[in-house]
GROMACS .gro file of C-alpha atoms in nm:
model
  457
    1MET     CA    1  -4.470  -1.626   7.830
    2LEU     CA    2  -4.830  -1.736   7.782
    3GLU     CA    3  -4.940  -1.417   7.602
    4SER     CA    4  -5.142  -1.444   7.282
    5SER     CA    5  -4.856  -1.277   7.091
    6ASN     CA    6  -4.659  -1.603   7.127
    7TYR     CA    7  -4.930  -1.801   6.946
    8LEU     CA    8  -4.922  -1.768   6.569
    9THR     CA    9  -5.207  -1.869   6.340
   10PRO     CA   10  -5.184  -2.218   6.183
   11ARG     CA   11  -5.078  -2.073   5.846
   12GLU     CA   12  -4.807  -1.860   6.013
   13ILE     CA   13  -4.678  -2.166   6.201
   14VAL     CA   14  -4.656  -2.367   5.877
   15ALA     CA   15  -4.475  -2.075   5.710
   16GLU     CA   16  -4.216  -2.077   5.992
   17LEU     CA   17  -4.170  -2.454   5.966
   18ASP     CA   18  -4.130  -2.425   5.586
   19LYS     CA   19  -3.812  -2.223   5.644
   20TYR     CA   20  -3.637  -2.533   5.780
   21ILE     CA   21  -3.837  -2.841   5.674
   22ILE     CA   22  -3.913  -2.940   5.315
   23GLY     CA   23  -4.240  -3.122   5.236
   24GLN     CA   24  -4.441  -3.316   5.499
   25ASN     CA   25  -4.731  -3.070   5.467
   26ASP     CA   26  -4.977  -3.302   5.639
   27ALA     CA   27  -4.760  -3.325   5.951
   28LYS     CA   28  -4.701  -2.948   5.956
   29LYS     CA   29  -5.075  -2.883   5.924
   30ASN     CA   30  -5.159  -3.110   6.217
   31VAL     CA   31  -4.894  -2.976   6.456
   32SER     CA   32  -4.990  -2.616   6.370
   33ILE     CA   33  -5.354  -2.689   6.456
   34ALA     CA   34  -5.250  -2.857   6.783
   35LEU     CA   35  -5.040  -2.552   6.876
   36ARG     CA   36  -5.313  -2.301   6.793
   37ASN     CA   37  -5.568  -2.507   6.989
   38ARG     CA   38  -5.369  -2.429   7.304
   39TRP     CA   39  -5.434  -2.058   7.264
   40ARG     CA   40  -5.799  -2.132   7.187
   41ARG     CA   41  -5.835  -2.346   7.501
   42MET     CA   42  -5.683  -2.079   7.725
   43ASN     CA   43  -5.929  -1.825   7.584
   44VAL     CA   44  -6.240  -2.040   7.631
   45LYS     CA   45  -6.476  -1.872   7.877
   46GLY     CA   46  -6.590  -2.061   8.183
   47ASP     CA   47  -6.470  -2.394   8.321
   48LEU     CA   48  -6.503  -2.581   7.992
   49GLY     CA   49  -6.144  -2.489   7.902
   50LYS     CA   50  -6.014  -2.722   8.175
   51GLU     CA   51  -6.196  -3.014   8.010
   52ILE     CA   52  -6.046  -2.960   7.663
   53MET     CA   53  -5.752  -3.197   7.625
   54PRO     CA   54  -5.479  -3.166   7.359
   55ASN     CA   55  -5.495  -3.396   7.057
   56ASN     CA   56  -5.165  -3.579   7.087
   57ILE     CA   57  -4.996  -3.674   6.760
   58LEU     CA   58  -4.838  -3.999   6.639
   59MET     CA   59  -4.595  -3.944   6.350
   60ILE     CA   60  -4.511  -4.248   6.138
   61GLY     CA   61  -4.216  -4.239   5.899
   62SER     CA   62  -3.868  -4.374   5.834
   63THR     CA   63  -3.557  -4.211   5.975
   64GLY     CA   64  -3.442  -3.878   5.835
   65VAL     CA   65  -3.777  -3.755   5.699
   66GLY     CA   66  -3.818  -3.474   5.955
   67LYS     CA   67  -4.014  -3.614   6.252
   68THR     CA   68  -3.783  -3.481   6.523
   69GLU     CA   69  -3.710  -3.158   6.336
   70ILE     CA   70  -4.082  -3.073   6.307
   71ALA     CA   71  -4.134  -3.114   6.683
   72ARG     CA   72  -3.815  -2.925   6.771
   73ARG     CA   73  -3.891  -2.632   6.540
   74LEU     CA   74  -4.251  -2.624   6.664
   75ALA     CA   75  -4.129  -2.572   7.020
   76LYS     CA   76  -3.902  -2.287   6.905
   77VAL     CA   77  -4.187  -2.120   6.718
   78ALA     CA   78  -4.409  -2.146   7.027
   79LYS     CA   79  -4.127  -2.040   7.266
   80ALA     CA   80  -4.230  -2.347   7.465
   81PRO     CA   81  -4.028  -2.584   7.686
   82PHE     CA   82  -3.941  -2.894   7.484
   83VAL     CA   83  -3.801  -3.234   7.582
   84LYS     CA   84  -3.710  -3.524   7.354
   85VAL     CA   85  -3.693  -3.873   7.504
   86GLU     CA   86  -3.633  -4.215   7.356
   87ALA     CA   87  -3.908  -4.464   7.442
   88SER     CA   88  -3.651  -4.743   7.410
   89LYS     CA   89  -3.454  -4.586   7.698
   90PHE     CA   90  -3.717  -4.712   7.937
   91THR     CA   91  -3.660  -5.073   7.831
   92GLU     CA   92  -3.298  -5.069   7.947
   93VAL     CA   93  -3.198  -5.286   8.242
   94GLY     CA   94  -3.281  -5.104   8.564
   95TYR     CA   95  -3.542  -4.880   8.400
   96VAL     CA   96  -3.809  -5.112   8.257
   97GLY     CA   97  -4.034  -4.811   8.231
   98ARG     CA   98  -4.041  -4.755   8.606
   99ASP     CA   99  -3.934  -4.391   8.604
  100VAL     CA  100  -4.105  -4.248   8.298
  101GLU     CA  101  -4.187  -3.943   8.514
  102SER     CA  102  -3.830  -3.824   8.452
  103MET     CA  103  -3.944  -3.679   8.118
  104VAL     CA  104  -4.182  -3.443   8.303
  105ARG     CA  105  -3.909  -3.345   8.550
  106ASP     CA  106  -3.677  -3.267   8.257
  107LEU     CA  107  -3.953  -3.055   8.099
  108VAL     CA  108  -3.993  -2.851   8.421
  109GLU     CA  109  -3.615  -2.798   8.442
  110GLN     CA  110  -3.622  -2.669   8.084
  111SER     CA  111  -3.913  -2.443   8.173
  112VAL     CA  112  -3.732  -2.305   8.480
  113SER     CA  113  -3.428  -2.222   8.263
  114MET     CA  114  -3.647  -2.039   8.010
  115VAL     CA  115  -3.830  -1.831   8.274
  116LYS     CA  116  -3.502  -1.758   8.452
  117GLU     CA  117  -3.345  -1.627   8.131
  118LEU     CA  118  -3.649  -1.407   8.074
  119LYS     CA  119  -3.626  -1.265   8.427
  120LYS     CA  120  -3.251  -1.208   8.386
  121ALA     CA  121  -3.321  -1.001   8.074
  122LEU     CA  122  -3.563  -0.782   8.275
  123VAL     CA  123  -3.301  -0.700   8.540
  124GLU     CA  124  -3.010  -0.678   8.295
  125GLU     CA  125  -2.940  -0.307   8.355
  126LYS     CA  126  -2.944  -0.336   8.736
  127THR     CA  127  -2.727  -0.649   8.713
  128ALA     CA  128  -2.472  -0.474   8.488
  129GLN     CA  129  -2.446  -0.184   8.733
  130ALA     CA  130  -2.402  -0.417   9.031
  131VAL     CA  131  -2.136  -0.620   8.846
  132GLU     CA  132  -1.949  -0.303   8.754
  133ASP     CA  133  -1.950  -0.187   9.118
  134ALA     CA  134  -1.833  -0.530   9.237
  135ILE     CA  135  -1.540  -0.528   8.991
  136LEU     CA  136  -1.448  -0.173   9.097
  137ASP     CA  137  -1.458  -0.279   9.463
  138ALA     CA  138  -1.209  -0.555   9.379
  139LEU     CA  139  -0.983  -0.317   9.183
  140ILE     CA  140  -1.006  -0.007   9.405
  141PRO     CA  141  -1.167  -0.095   9.739
  142PRO     CA  142  -1.366   0.197   9.887
  143LEU     CA  143  -1.233   0.348  10.212
  144LYS     CA  144  -1.392   0.198  10.523
  145SER     CA  145  -1.413   0.522  10.725
  146ALA     CA  146  -1.715   0.742  10.661
  147PRO     CA  147  -1.642   1.040  10.430
  148THR     CA  148  -1.665   1.395  10.568
  149THR     CA  149  -1.840   1.653  10.349
  150ASN     CA  150  -1.915   2.027  10.379
  151ASN     CA  151  -2.251   2.194  10.328
  152SER     CA  152  -2.207   2.184   9.950
  153GLY     CA  153  -2.160   1.804   9.958
  154GLU     CA  154  -1.790   1.825   9.866
  155TYR     CA  155  -1.537   1.595  10.034
  156ILE     CA  156  -1.331   1.755  10.310
  157ASN     CA  157  -1.113   1.445  10.351
  158SER     CA  158  -0.873   1.438  10.052
  159ASP     CA  159  -0.829   1.056  10.076
  160HIS     CA  160  -1.196   0.997  10.001
  161GLU     CA  161  -1.186   1.249   9.716
  162LEU     CA  162  -0.881   1.079   9.564
  163ASN     CA  163  -1.039   0.733   9.607
  164GLU     CA  164  -1.359   0.843   9.435
  165LYS     CA  165  -1.174   1.005   9.143
  166THR     CA  166  -0.959   0.693   9.097
  167ARG     CA  167  -1.268   0.471   9.096
  168GLU     CA  168  -1.434   0.690   8.831
  169ARG     CA  169  -1.122   0.676   8.610
  170PHE     CA  170  -1.117   0.296   8.640
  171ARG     CA  171  -1.493   0.285   8.572
  172GLU     CA  172  -1.433   0.462   8.239
  173LYS     CA  173  -1.151   0.219   8.151
  174LEU     CA  174  -1.373  -0.071   8.250
  175ARG     CA  175  -1.653   0.047   8.021
  176ALA     CA  176  -1.401   0.097   7.739
  177GLY     CA  177  -1.284  -0.266   7.776
  178GLU     CA  178  -0.925  -0.172   7.863
  179LEU     CA  179  -0.905  -0.384   8.181
  180GLU     CA  180  -1.043  -0.718   8.059
  181ASP     CA  181  -0.712  -0.902   8.117
  182ARG     CA  182  -0.652  -0.756   8.468
  183LYS     CA  183  -0.671  -1.020   8.744
  184ILE     CA  184  -0.904  -0.977   9.042
  185ASP     CA  185  -1.018  -1.195   9.336
  186VAL     CA  186  -1.374  -1.328   9.309
  187THR     CA  187  -1.567  -1.519   9.575
  188VAL     CA  188  -1.735  -1.825   9.425
  189ASP     CA  189  -1.956  -2.091   9.582
  190LYS     CA  190  -1.779  -2.420   9.639
  191ASN     CA  191  -1.971  -2.709   9.489
  192SER     CA  192  -2.008  -2.986   9.746
  193GLY     CA  193  -2.100  -3.241   9.477
  194ASN     CA  194  -2.379  -3.497   9.475
  195LEU     CA  195  -2.442  -3.707   9.781
  196GLY     CA  196  -2.443  -4.083   9.735
  197PHE     CA  197  -2.635  -4.352   9.920
  198ILE     CA  198  -2.514  -4.705   9.985
  199GLY     CA  199  -2.733  -5.005  10.060
  200GLY     CA  200  -3.102  -5.015  10.140
  201ALA     CA  201  -3.395  -5.025   9.902
  202PRO     CA  202  -3.361  -4.861   9.559
  203ILE     CA  203  -3.470  -4.496   9.551
  204ASP     CA  204  -3.632  -4.345   9.245
  205GLU     CA  205  -3.477  -4.042   9.076
  206GLY     CA  206  -3.732  -3.789   9.207
  207SER     CA  207  -3.697  -3.894   9.572
  208MET     CA  208  -3.317  -3.897   9.540
  209MET     CA  209  -3.317  -3.538   9.409
  210ASN     CA  210  -3.544  -3.420   9.692
  211ILE     CA  211  -3.328  -3.589   9.959
  212GLN     CA  212  -3.009  -3.441   9.811
  213GLU     CA  213  -3.162  -3.093   9.796
  214MET     CA  214  -3.287  -3.119  10.157
  215ILE     CA  215  -2.949  -3.235  10.293
  216SER     CA  216  -2.751  -2.979  10.090
  217GLY     CA  217  -2.985  -2.708  10.224
  218MET     CA  218  -2.903  -2.811  10.582
  219MET     CA  219  -2.528  -2.806  10.523
  220PRO     CA  220  -2.342  -2.473  10.549
  221LYS     CA  221  -2.260  -2.303  10.220
  222LYS     CA  222  -1.891  -2.307  10.138
  223SER     CA  223  -1.720  -2.042   9.930
  224LYS     CA  224  -1.367  -1.972   9.819
  225LYS     CA  225  -1.175  -1.691   9.651
  226ARG     CA  226  -1.040  -1.738   9.301
  227LYS     CA  227  -0.810  -1.513   9.102
  228MET     CA  228  -0.925  -1.466   8.744
  229SER     CA  229  -0.938  -1.209   8.465
  230ILE     CA  230  -1.213  -0.947   8.470
  231GLU     CA  231  -1.353  -1.100   8.150
  232ASP     CA  232  -1.406  -1.436   8.323
  233ALA     CA  233  -1.508  -1.280   8.653
  234ARG     CA  234  -1.786  -1.085   8.486
  235LYS     CA  235  -1.964  -1.407   8.381
  236ILE     CA  236  -1.965  -1.537   8.741
  237LEU     CA  237  -2.066  -1.201   8.888
  238VAL     CA  238  -2.355  -1.166   8.642
  239GLU     CA  239  -2.495  -1.499   8.767
  240GLN     CA  240  -2.444  -1.400   9.133
  241GLU     CA  241  -2.592  -1.050   9.103
  242SER     CA  242  -2.888  -1.155   8.888
  243ALA     CA  243  -2.968  -1.432   9.142
  244LYS     CA  244  -2.999  -1.162   9.411
  245LEU     CA  245  -3.248  -0.965   9.199
  246ILE     CA  246  -3.464  -1.259   9.083
  247ASP     CA  247  -3.735  -1.410   9.303
  248MET     CA  248  -3.684  -1.784   9.251
  249ASP     CA  249  -4.021  -1.873   9.407
  250GLU     CA  250  -4.189  -1.661   9.141
  251VAL     CA  251  -3.971  -1.824   8.873
  252LYS     CA  252  -4.074  -2.173   8.987
  253ASP     CA  253  -4.445  -2.086   8.992
  254GLU     CA  254  -4.430  -1.938   8.641
  255ALA     CA  255  -4.218  -2.230   8.516
  256VAL     CA  256  -4.466  -2.490   8.641
  257LYS     CA  257  -4.753  -2.299   8.478
  258LEU     CA  258  -4.556  -2.270   8.152
  259ALA     CA  259  -4.472  -2.641   8.149
  260GLU     CA  260  -4.835  -2.738   8.218
  261ASN     CA  261  -4.987  -2.514   7.951
  262SER     CA  262  -4.718  -2.493   7.682
  263GLY     CA  263  -4.485  -2.791   7.735
  264ILE     CA  264  -4.414  -3.029   7.447
  265ILE     CA  265  -4.275  -3.380   7.506
  266PHE     CA  266  -4.147  -3.566   7.201
  267ILE     CA  267  -4.135  -3.945   7.251
  268ASP     CA  268  -3.915  -4.093   6.980
  269GLU     CA  269  -3.877  -4.462   6.888
  270ILE     CA  270  -4.227  -4.541   7.017
  271ASP     CA  271  -4.236  -4.837   6.778
  272LYS     CA  272  -3.954  -5.002   6.978
  273VAL     CA  273  -4.192  -5.057   7.272
  274ALA     CA  274  -4.473  -5.201   7.055
  275SER     CA  275  -4.517  -5.565   7.154
  276GLY     CA  276  -4.592  -5.700   6.805
  277GLY     CA  277  -4.869  -5.928   6.931
  278SER     CA  278  -4.640  -6.158   7.135
  279LYS     CA  279  -4.657  -6.172   7.515
  280GLN     CA  280  -4.328  -6.343   7.597
  281GLY     CA  281  -3.982  -6.232   7.707
  282ALA     CA  282  -3.890  -5.875   7.614
  283ASP     CA  283  -4.242  -5.807   7.483
  284VAL     CA  284  -4.378  -5.823   7.837
  285SER     CA  285  -4.125  -5.554   7.932
  286ARG     CA  286  -4.233  -5.341   7.636
  287GLU     CA  287  -4.599  -5.360   7.731
  288GLY     CA  288  -4.502  -5.260   8.086
  289VAL     CA  289  -4.335  -4.949   7.949
  290GLN     CA  290  -4.650  -4.860   7.755
  291ARG     CA  291  -4.864  -4.899   8.067
  292ASP     CA  292  -4.628  -4.672   8.261
  293LEU     CA  293  -4.639  -4.413   7.982
  294LEU     CA  294  -5.019  -4.421   7.977
  295PRO     CA  295  -5.095  -4.223   8.299
  296ILE     CA  296  -4.839  -3.956   8.204
  297VAL     CA  297  -4.994  -3.909   7.860
  298GLU     CA  298  -5.357  -3.920   7.971
  299GLY     CA  299  -5.301  -3.676   8.259
  300SER     CA  300  -5.158  -3.717   8.605
  301ALA     CA  301  -4.979  -3.519   8.879
  302VAL     CA  302  -4.602  -3.559   8.887
  303ASN     CA  303  -4.390  -3.449   9.183
  304THR     CA  304  -4.087  -3.241   9.088
  305LYS     CA  305  -3.850  -3.040   9.304
  306HIS     CA  306  -4.018  -2.724   9.176
  307GLY     CA  307  -4.370  -2.836   9.264
  308VAL     CA  308  -4.646  -3.066   9.145
  309VAL     CA  309  -4.698  -3.063   8.767
  310LYS     CA  310  -5.021  -3.175   8.604
  311THR     CA  311  -4.966  -3.332   8.263
  312ASP     CA  312  -5.328  -3.295   8.139
  313HIS     CA  313  -5.252  -3.017   7.890
  314ILE     CA  314  -4.894  -3.103   7.791
  315LEU     CA  315  -4.874  -3.182   7.420
  316PHE     CA  316  -4.724  -3.526   7.351
  317ILE     CA  317  -4.585  -3.603   7.005
  318ALA     CA  318  -4.478  -3.965   6.952
  319ALA     CA  319  -4.283  -4.088   6.651
  320GLY     CA  320  -4.156  -4.412   6.510
  321ALA     CA  321  -4.059  -4.586   6.185
  322PHE     CA  322  -4.284  -4.890   6.250
  323HIS     CA  323  -4.083  -5.112   6.013
  324LEU     CA  324  -4.120  -5.428   6.224
  325SER     CA  325  -4.444  -5.340   6.400
  326LYS     CA  326  -4.765  -5.145   6.343
  327PRO     CA  327  -4.930  -4.865   6.543
  328SER     CA  328  -5.206  -5.115   6.620
  329ASP     CA  329  -4.946  -5.323   6.811
  330LEU     CA  330  -4.947  -5.058   7.083
  331ILE     CA  331  -5.189  -5.127   7.368
  332PRO     CA  332  -5.539  -4.991   7.284
  333GLU     CA  333  -5.538  -4.745   7.574
  334LEU     CA  334  -5.218  -4.580   7.451
  335GLN     CA  335  -5.342  -4.577   7.090
  336GLY     CA  336  -5.647  -4.384   7.209
  337ARG     CA  337  -5.426  -4.117   7.365
  338PHE     CA  338  -5.269  -4.040   7.024
  339PRO     CA  339  -5.582  -3.972   6.818
  340ILE     CA  340  -5.404  -3.791   6.532
  341ARG     CA  341  -5.186  -4.011   6.312
  342VAL     CA  342  -4.969  -3.858   6.046
  343GLU     CA  343  -4.769  -4.059   5.794
  344LEU     CA  344  -4.458  -3.880   5.674
  345GLN     CA  345  -4.351  -3.948   5.317
  346SER     CA  346  -4.006  -4.070   5.214
  347LEU     CA  347  -3.795  -3.799   5.055
  348THR     CA  348  -3.780  -3.792   4.675
  349GLU     CA  349  -3.504  -3.676   4.445
  350ASN     CA  350  -3.681  -3.340   4.401
  351ASP     CA  351  -3.705  -3.303   4.781
  352PHE     CA  352  -3.327  -3.343   4.805
  353LYS     CA  353  -3.280  -3.072   4.541
  354VAL     CA  354  -3.492  -2.831   4.744
  355ILE     CA  355  -3.330  -2.933   5.077
  356LEU     CA  356  -2.988  -2.837   4.937
  357ARG     CA  357  -3.112  -2.491   4.838
  358GLN     CA  358  -3.402  -2.349   5.038
  359PRO     CA  359  -3.384  -2.412   5.416
  360LYS     CA  360  -3.220  -2.147   5.631
  361ASN     CA  361  -2.985  -2.413   5.768
  362ALA     CA  362  -2.921  -2.591   5.437
  363LEU     CA  363  -2.600  -2.800   5.432
  364THR     CA  364  -2.463  -2.595   5.144
  365LYS     CA  365  -2.505  -2.274   5.346
  366GLN     CA  366  -2.337  -2.439   5.647
  367TYR     CA  367  -2.029  -2.538   5.445
  368GLU     CA  368  -2.016  -2.192   5.285
  369ALA     CA  369  -2.018  -2.037   5.635
  370LEU     CA  370  -1.749  -2.277   5.763
  371LEU     CA  371  -1.508  -2.191   5.482
  372GLY     CA  372  -1.612  -1.825   5.503
  373ALA     CA  373  -1.457  -1.825   5.852
  374GLU     CA  374  -1.124  -1.891   5.673
  375ASP     CA  375  -1.196  -1.612   5.418
  376VAL     CA  376  -1.249  -1.873   5.146
  377GLN     CA  377  -1.554  -1.828   4.923
  378LEU     CA  378  -1.737  -2.153   4.842
  379SER     CA  379  -2.022  -2.176   4.591
  380PHE     CA  380  -2.219  -2.451   4.416
  381ASN     CA  381  -2.339  -2.459   4.056
  382ASP     CA  382  -2.707  -2.554   4.011
  383ASP     CA  383  -2.625  -2.864   3.807
  384ALA     CA  384  -2.380  -2.971   4.081
  385LEU     CA  385  -2.656  -2.952   4.346
  386ASP     CA  386  -2.888  -3.151   4.119
  387GLU     CA  387  -2.622  -3.420   4.078
  388ILE     CA  388  -2.564  -3.439   4.456
  389ALA     CA  389  -2.939  -3.487   4.505
  390VAL     CA  390  -2.951  -3.763   4.241
  391ILE     CA  391  -2.659  -3.951   4.399
  392ALA     CA  392  -2.793  -3.919   4.756
  393HIS     CA  393  -3.135  -4.046   4.650
  394GLU     CA  394  -2.986  -4.333   4.451
  395ILE     CA  395  -2.780  -4.452   4.750
  396ASN     CA  396  -3.090  -4.432   4.973
  397VAL     CA  397  -3.285  -4.649   4.728
  398GLU     CA  398  -3.013  -4.909   4.676
  399VAL     CA  399  -2.865  -4.940   5.025
  400GLU     CA  400  -3.065  -4.810   5.321
  401ASN     CA  401  -3.310  -4.522   5.328
  402ILE     CA  402  -3.187  -4.283   5.598
  403GLY     CA  403  -3.362  -3.979   5.451
  404ALA     CA  404  -3.198  -3.638   5.454
  405ARG     CA  405  -2.917  -3.767   5.676
  406ARG     CA  406  -2.771  -3.925   5.361
  407LEU     CA  407  -2.680  -3.576   5.240
  408HIS     CA  408  -2.440  -3.538   5.534
  409THR     CA  409  -2.233  -3.838   5.425
  410VAL     CA  410  -2.240  -3.742   5.058
  411MET     CA  411  -2.145  -3.376   5.121
  412SER     CA  412  -1.872  -3.480   5.364
  413HIS     CA  413  -1.720  -3.719   5.106
  414LEU     CA  414  -1.741  -3.447   4.841
  415LEU     CA  415  -1.578  -3.167   5.042
  416ASN     CA  416  -1.343  -3.344   5.285
  417ASP     CA  417  -1.032  -3.290   5.070
  418LEU     CA  418  -1.109  -2.919   5.035
  419LEU     CA  419  -1.169  -2.882   5.409
  420PHE     CA  420  -0.835  -3.054   5.472
  421ASP     CA  421  -0.642  -2.826   5.232
  422VAL     CA  422  -0.775  -2.497   5.378
  423PRO     CA  423  -0.582  -2.290   5.485
  424ASP     CA  424  -0.247  -2.470   5.429
  425VAL     CA  425  -0.277  -2.532   5.054
  426ILE     CA  426  -0.578  -2.314   4.970
  427GLY     CA  427  -0.515  -1.973   5.125
  428ALA     CA  428  -0.739  -1.682   5.220
  429ASN     CA  429  -0.943  -1.495   4.954
  430ALA     CA  430  -0.959  -1.808   4.738
  431GLN     CA  431  -1.279  -1.890   4.547
  432ILE     CA  432  -1.396  -2.251   4.513
  433VAL     CA  433  -1.679  -2.342   4.277
  434VAL     CA  434  -1.826  -2.692   4.303
  435THR     CA  435  -1.922  -2.807   3.951
  436LYS     CA  436  -2.108  -3.108   3.818
  437GLU     CA  437  -1.780  -3.253   3.690
  438MET     CA  438  -1.624  -3.226   4.038
  439VAL     CA  439  -1.925  -3.406   4.188
  440HIS     CA  440  -1.894  -3.684   3.928
  441GLU     CA  441  -1.522  -3.721   3.986
  442ARG     CA  442  -1.542  -3.741   4.367
  443LEU     CA  443  -1.868  -3.930   4.411
  444SER     CA  444  -1.868  -4.174   4.118
  445GLY     CA  445  -1.715  -4.442   4.342
  446LEU     CA  446  -2.007  -4.413   4.582
  447VAL     CA  447  -2.259  -4.503   4.313
  448LYS     CA  448  -2.057  -4.782   4.150
  449ASN     CA  449  -1.974  -4.961   4.476
  450ARG     CA  450  -2.291  -5.144   4.578
  451ASP     CA  451  -2.151  -5.240   4.919
  452LEU     CA  452  -2.089  -4.884   5.045
  453SER     CA  453  -2.038  -5.020   5.394
  454GLN     CA  454  -1.820  -4.729   5.504
  455TYR     CA  455  -2.086  -4.475   5.410
  456ILE     CA  456  -2.382  -4.634   5.585
  457LEU     CA  457  -2.465  -4.449   5.903
   0.00000   0.00000   0.00000
């Protein structure tokens, strides 16, 4: 998964991000360069490549302008393991930043899942054959006595011949999907559950996982038989048979390498742990969280149940609104680990107009697909979309700027009655056209009412 084919050029990366995110060209440019630099580092000749560290990014912007979406889409473009954490989580009682290593453990788990899925795809044919044989064995068990054949390889014992012919007939029905509702007995592993510990000193999450895994490995594996349909049994058998064909040690080694070289950790709400210049009360806790984040971001070795992971080349993207604090309120050491700062712009009225039309996952396309599932055709006039954009932007300006998320509340208020009436009042094959007049009629109350308390997220 580290081949050069997975690494697009910066312009290609921006083009992919443009399909889902409107505007914020400066942020897209910087993340595309950071992603391409990974491929460049891995292709540097000699030992110098080990010394080249990623330029971590600090994104500054109010909620709903695309900070999280840029990082999430970037990980999908790169086919890289991705984890999003809230920096404020580590200020909760009992955390106080002590176990910030959990973000790296989560990243490795994500990486293991990705490599495992890739390996499962490689053995898909062998797995399908093994699953088919296992289902046939449950339907028509093979005879236990050894078959007797003549010199031509034909069965002499008629029972074996009949058994084999019956199995082949059922195999054809199985492939045709005629037996999906038939019940069979399947042996499944019995989950023993997590082991708890009472008393003693507190144990961190990583040590707890290792102790649980060690003890569960010493205990005998329990299994039980369950009766279920072939359709449901196939899902369980696919997991069981693919596990037999996949070398998990190889998966773990590849997953650790993938996490170290391609992993992306997105730290949201970083502004919530900025101390704001004060050194009393909760601010001391916040600075402690920053100091615990520092070794992870600058490069350290973290123990996980899949092996030791070095964080030197993991790309960290931090984000925050910084309404009540400034990036300079972070401790200097942590500021230095996020050398690239990108300020994301608030969305304008024109941005809203484009957001409603262009992205692959535009809200209008989502609602059209939802009603399309009921065989109802929904469409929007251009002037209606413009009016929705105007109203959403106006509410953001007058009440609270929550960016593109405002469109969710506006669209929901506009279409809720229609969604309620389908299919009871509005039947299949109906056509609904949203016009500017309909938008005015249903949303005029939103604009006139300055309180709008029920629409504020």
